Structures are given as structure tokens and as C-alpha cells.
mmCIF file with all atom_site columns, C-alpha atoms in Angstrom:
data_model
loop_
_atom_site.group_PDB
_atom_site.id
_atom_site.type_symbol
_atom_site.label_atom_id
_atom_site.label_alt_id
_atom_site.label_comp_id
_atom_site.label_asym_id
_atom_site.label_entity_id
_atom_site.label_seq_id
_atom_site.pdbx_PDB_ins_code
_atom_site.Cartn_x
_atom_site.Cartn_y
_atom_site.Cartn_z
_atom_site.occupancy
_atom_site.B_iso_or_equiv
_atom_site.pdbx_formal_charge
_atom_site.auth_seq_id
_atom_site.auth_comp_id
_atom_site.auth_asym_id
_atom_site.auth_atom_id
_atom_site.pdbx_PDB_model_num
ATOM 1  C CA . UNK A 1 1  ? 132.579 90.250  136.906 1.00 66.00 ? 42  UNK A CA 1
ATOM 2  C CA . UNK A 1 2  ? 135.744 91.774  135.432 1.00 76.00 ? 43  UNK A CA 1
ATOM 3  C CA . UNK A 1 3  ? 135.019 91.653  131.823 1.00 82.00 ? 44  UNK A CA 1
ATOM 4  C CA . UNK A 1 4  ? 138.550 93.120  131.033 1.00 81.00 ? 45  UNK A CA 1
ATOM 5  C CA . UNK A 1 5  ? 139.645 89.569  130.919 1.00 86.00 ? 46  UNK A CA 1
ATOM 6  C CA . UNK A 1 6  ? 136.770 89.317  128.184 1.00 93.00 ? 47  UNK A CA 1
ATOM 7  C CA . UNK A 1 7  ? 137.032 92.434  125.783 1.00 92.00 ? 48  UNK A CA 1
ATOM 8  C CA . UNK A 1 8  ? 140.689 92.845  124.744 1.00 91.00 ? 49  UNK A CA 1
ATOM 9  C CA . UNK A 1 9  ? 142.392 95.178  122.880 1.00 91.00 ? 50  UNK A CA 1
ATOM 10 C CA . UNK A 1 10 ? 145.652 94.395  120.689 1.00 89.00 ? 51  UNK A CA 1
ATOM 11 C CA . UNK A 1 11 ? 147.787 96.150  118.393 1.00 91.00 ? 52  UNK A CA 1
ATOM 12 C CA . UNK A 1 12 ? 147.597 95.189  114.934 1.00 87.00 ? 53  UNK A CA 1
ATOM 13 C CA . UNK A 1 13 ? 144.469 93.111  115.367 1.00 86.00 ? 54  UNK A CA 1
ATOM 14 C CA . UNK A 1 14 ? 141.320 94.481  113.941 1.00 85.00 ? 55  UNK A CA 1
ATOM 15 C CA . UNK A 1 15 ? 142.581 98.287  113.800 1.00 88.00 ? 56  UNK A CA 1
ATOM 16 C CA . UNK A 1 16 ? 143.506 98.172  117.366 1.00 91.00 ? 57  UNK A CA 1
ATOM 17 C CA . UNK A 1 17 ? 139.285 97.657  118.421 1.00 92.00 ? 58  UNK A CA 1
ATOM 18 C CA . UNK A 1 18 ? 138.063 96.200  121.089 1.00 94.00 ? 59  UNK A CA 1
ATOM 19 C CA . UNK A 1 19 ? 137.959 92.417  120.587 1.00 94.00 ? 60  UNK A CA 1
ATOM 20 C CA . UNK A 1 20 ? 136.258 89.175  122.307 1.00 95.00 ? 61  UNK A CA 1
ATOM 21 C CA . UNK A 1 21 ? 139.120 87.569  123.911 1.00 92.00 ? 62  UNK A CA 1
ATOM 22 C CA . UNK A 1 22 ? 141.639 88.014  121.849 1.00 88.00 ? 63  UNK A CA 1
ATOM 23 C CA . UNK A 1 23 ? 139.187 86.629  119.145 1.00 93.00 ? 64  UNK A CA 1
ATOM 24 C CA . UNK A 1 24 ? 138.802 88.334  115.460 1.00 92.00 ? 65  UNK A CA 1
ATOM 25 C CA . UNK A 1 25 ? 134.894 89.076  116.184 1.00 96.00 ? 66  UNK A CA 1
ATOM 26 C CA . UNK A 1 26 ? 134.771 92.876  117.963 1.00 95.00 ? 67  UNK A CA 1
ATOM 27 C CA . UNK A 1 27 ? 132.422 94.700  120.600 1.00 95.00 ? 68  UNK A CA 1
ATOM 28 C CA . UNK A 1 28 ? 130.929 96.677  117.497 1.00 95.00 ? 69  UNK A CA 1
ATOM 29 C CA . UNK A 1 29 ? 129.886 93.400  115.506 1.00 96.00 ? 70  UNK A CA 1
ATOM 30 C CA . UNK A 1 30 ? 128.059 92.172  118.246 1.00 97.00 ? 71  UNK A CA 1
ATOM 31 C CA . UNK A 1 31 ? 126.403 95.215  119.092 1.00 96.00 ? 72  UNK A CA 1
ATOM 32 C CA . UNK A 1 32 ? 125.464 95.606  115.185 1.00 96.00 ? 73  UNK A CA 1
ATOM 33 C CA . UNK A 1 33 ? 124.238 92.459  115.517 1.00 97.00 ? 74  UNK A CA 1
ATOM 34 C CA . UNK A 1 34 ? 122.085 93.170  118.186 1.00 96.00 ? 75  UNK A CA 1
ATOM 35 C CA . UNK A 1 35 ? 120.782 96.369  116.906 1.00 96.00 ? 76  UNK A CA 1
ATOM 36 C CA . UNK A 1 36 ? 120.016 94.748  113.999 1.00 97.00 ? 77  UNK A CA 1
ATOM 37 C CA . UNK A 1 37 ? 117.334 91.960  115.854 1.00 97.00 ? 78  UNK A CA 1
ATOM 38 C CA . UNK A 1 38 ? 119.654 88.929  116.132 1.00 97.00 ? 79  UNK A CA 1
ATOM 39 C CA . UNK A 1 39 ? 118.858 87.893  119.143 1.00 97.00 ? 80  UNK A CA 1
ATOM 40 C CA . UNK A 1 40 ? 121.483 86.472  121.749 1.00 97.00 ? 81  UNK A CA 1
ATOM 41 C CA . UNK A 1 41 ? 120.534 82.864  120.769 1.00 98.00 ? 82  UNK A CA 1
ATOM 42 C CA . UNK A 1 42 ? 120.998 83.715  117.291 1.00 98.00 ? 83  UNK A CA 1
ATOM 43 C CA . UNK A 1 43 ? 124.371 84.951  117.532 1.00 98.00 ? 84  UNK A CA 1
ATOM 44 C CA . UNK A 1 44 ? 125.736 82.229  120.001 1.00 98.00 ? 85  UNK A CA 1
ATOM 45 C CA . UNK A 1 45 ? 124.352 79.715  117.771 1.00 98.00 ? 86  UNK A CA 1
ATOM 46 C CA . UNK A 1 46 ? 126.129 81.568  114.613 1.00 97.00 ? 87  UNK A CA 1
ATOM 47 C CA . UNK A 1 47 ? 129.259 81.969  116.411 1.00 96.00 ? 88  UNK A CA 1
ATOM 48 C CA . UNK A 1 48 ? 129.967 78.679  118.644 1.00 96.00 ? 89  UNK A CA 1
ATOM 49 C CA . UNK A 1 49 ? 132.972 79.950  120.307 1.00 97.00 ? 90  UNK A CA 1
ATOM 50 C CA . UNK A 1 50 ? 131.435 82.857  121.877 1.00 97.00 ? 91  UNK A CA 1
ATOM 51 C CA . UNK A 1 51 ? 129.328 82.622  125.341 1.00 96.00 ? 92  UNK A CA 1
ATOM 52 C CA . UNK A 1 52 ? 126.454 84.416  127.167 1.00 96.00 ? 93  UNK A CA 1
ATOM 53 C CA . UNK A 1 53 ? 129.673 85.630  129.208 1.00 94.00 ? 94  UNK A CA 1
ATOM 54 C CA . UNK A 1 54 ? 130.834 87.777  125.841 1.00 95.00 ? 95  UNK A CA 1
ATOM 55 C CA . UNK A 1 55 ? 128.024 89.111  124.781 1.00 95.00 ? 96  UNK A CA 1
ATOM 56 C CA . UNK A 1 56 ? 127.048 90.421  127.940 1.00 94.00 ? 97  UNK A CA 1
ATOM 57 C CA . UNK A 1 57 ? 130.322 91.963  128.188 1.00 94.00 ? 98  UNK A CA 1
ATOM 58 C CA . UNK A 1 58 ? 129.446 93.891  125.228 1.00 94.00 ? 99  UNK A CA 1
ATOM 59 C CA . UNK A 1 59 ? 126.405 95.516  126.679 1.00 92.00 ? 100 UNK A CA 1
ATOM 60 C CA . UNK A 1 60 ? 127.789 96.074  130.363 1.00 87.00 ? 101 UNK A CA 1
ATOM 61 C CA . UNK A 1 61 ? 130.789 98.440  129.163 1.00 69.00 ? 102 UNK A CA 1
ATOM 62 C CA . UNK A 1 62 ? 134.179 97.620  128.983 1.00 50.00 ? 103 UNK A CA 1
ATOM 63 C CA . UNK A 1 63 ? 136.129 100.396 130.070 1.00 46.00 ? 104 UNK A CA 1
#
């Protein structure tokens, strides 16, 4: 899977961090999220427009 069609990184949006496609919501609030015991169902349920696809994105590595 090429996730660098998933985690995106754009000047001038969000201090230039890395982003969920092109979306407000960055790599480091899911991971906080994570670390903090939301689970993945949790999150996806909080935040409809993101997928399994994302958040596994976040934990594979981007770069």
C-alpha cells in the first residue's frame, strides 16, 4: 500500500504537519488518540470521514 496518497503534507495547512488526505485531522492527533486508549473503533466512529485505511497509515510510517 502506498500510504503517500494517504498522509499529505501542505503548506499553510496545520503548520505544514503531516495530514490525513489533505484533511484538517493530522498523523499526531491520531496517534494521541491512540496513546491515549481510544481505540480504532472509537475514533472512526468519532470521525466518520476517516477509514481503517488512515489510521493504519498512521502507525505503518509515512515517510
Amino acid at each position: 500500500m502506498n500510504y503517500h496518497d494517504i498522509i499529505t503534507i501542505e503548506p499553510g495547512k496545520r503548520s505544514v504537519k503531516p495530514c490525513i488526505r489533505g484533511m484538517r485531522i493530522t498523523v499526531y492527533d491520531i496517534l494521541e488518540y491512540l496513546a491515549g486508549g481510544m481505540t480504532e473503533a472509537e475514533i472512526l466512529e468519532d470521525f466518520s470521514e476517516l477509514t481503517s485505511e488512515d489510521i493504519k497509515a498512521c502507525l505503518t510510517g509515512y515517510l
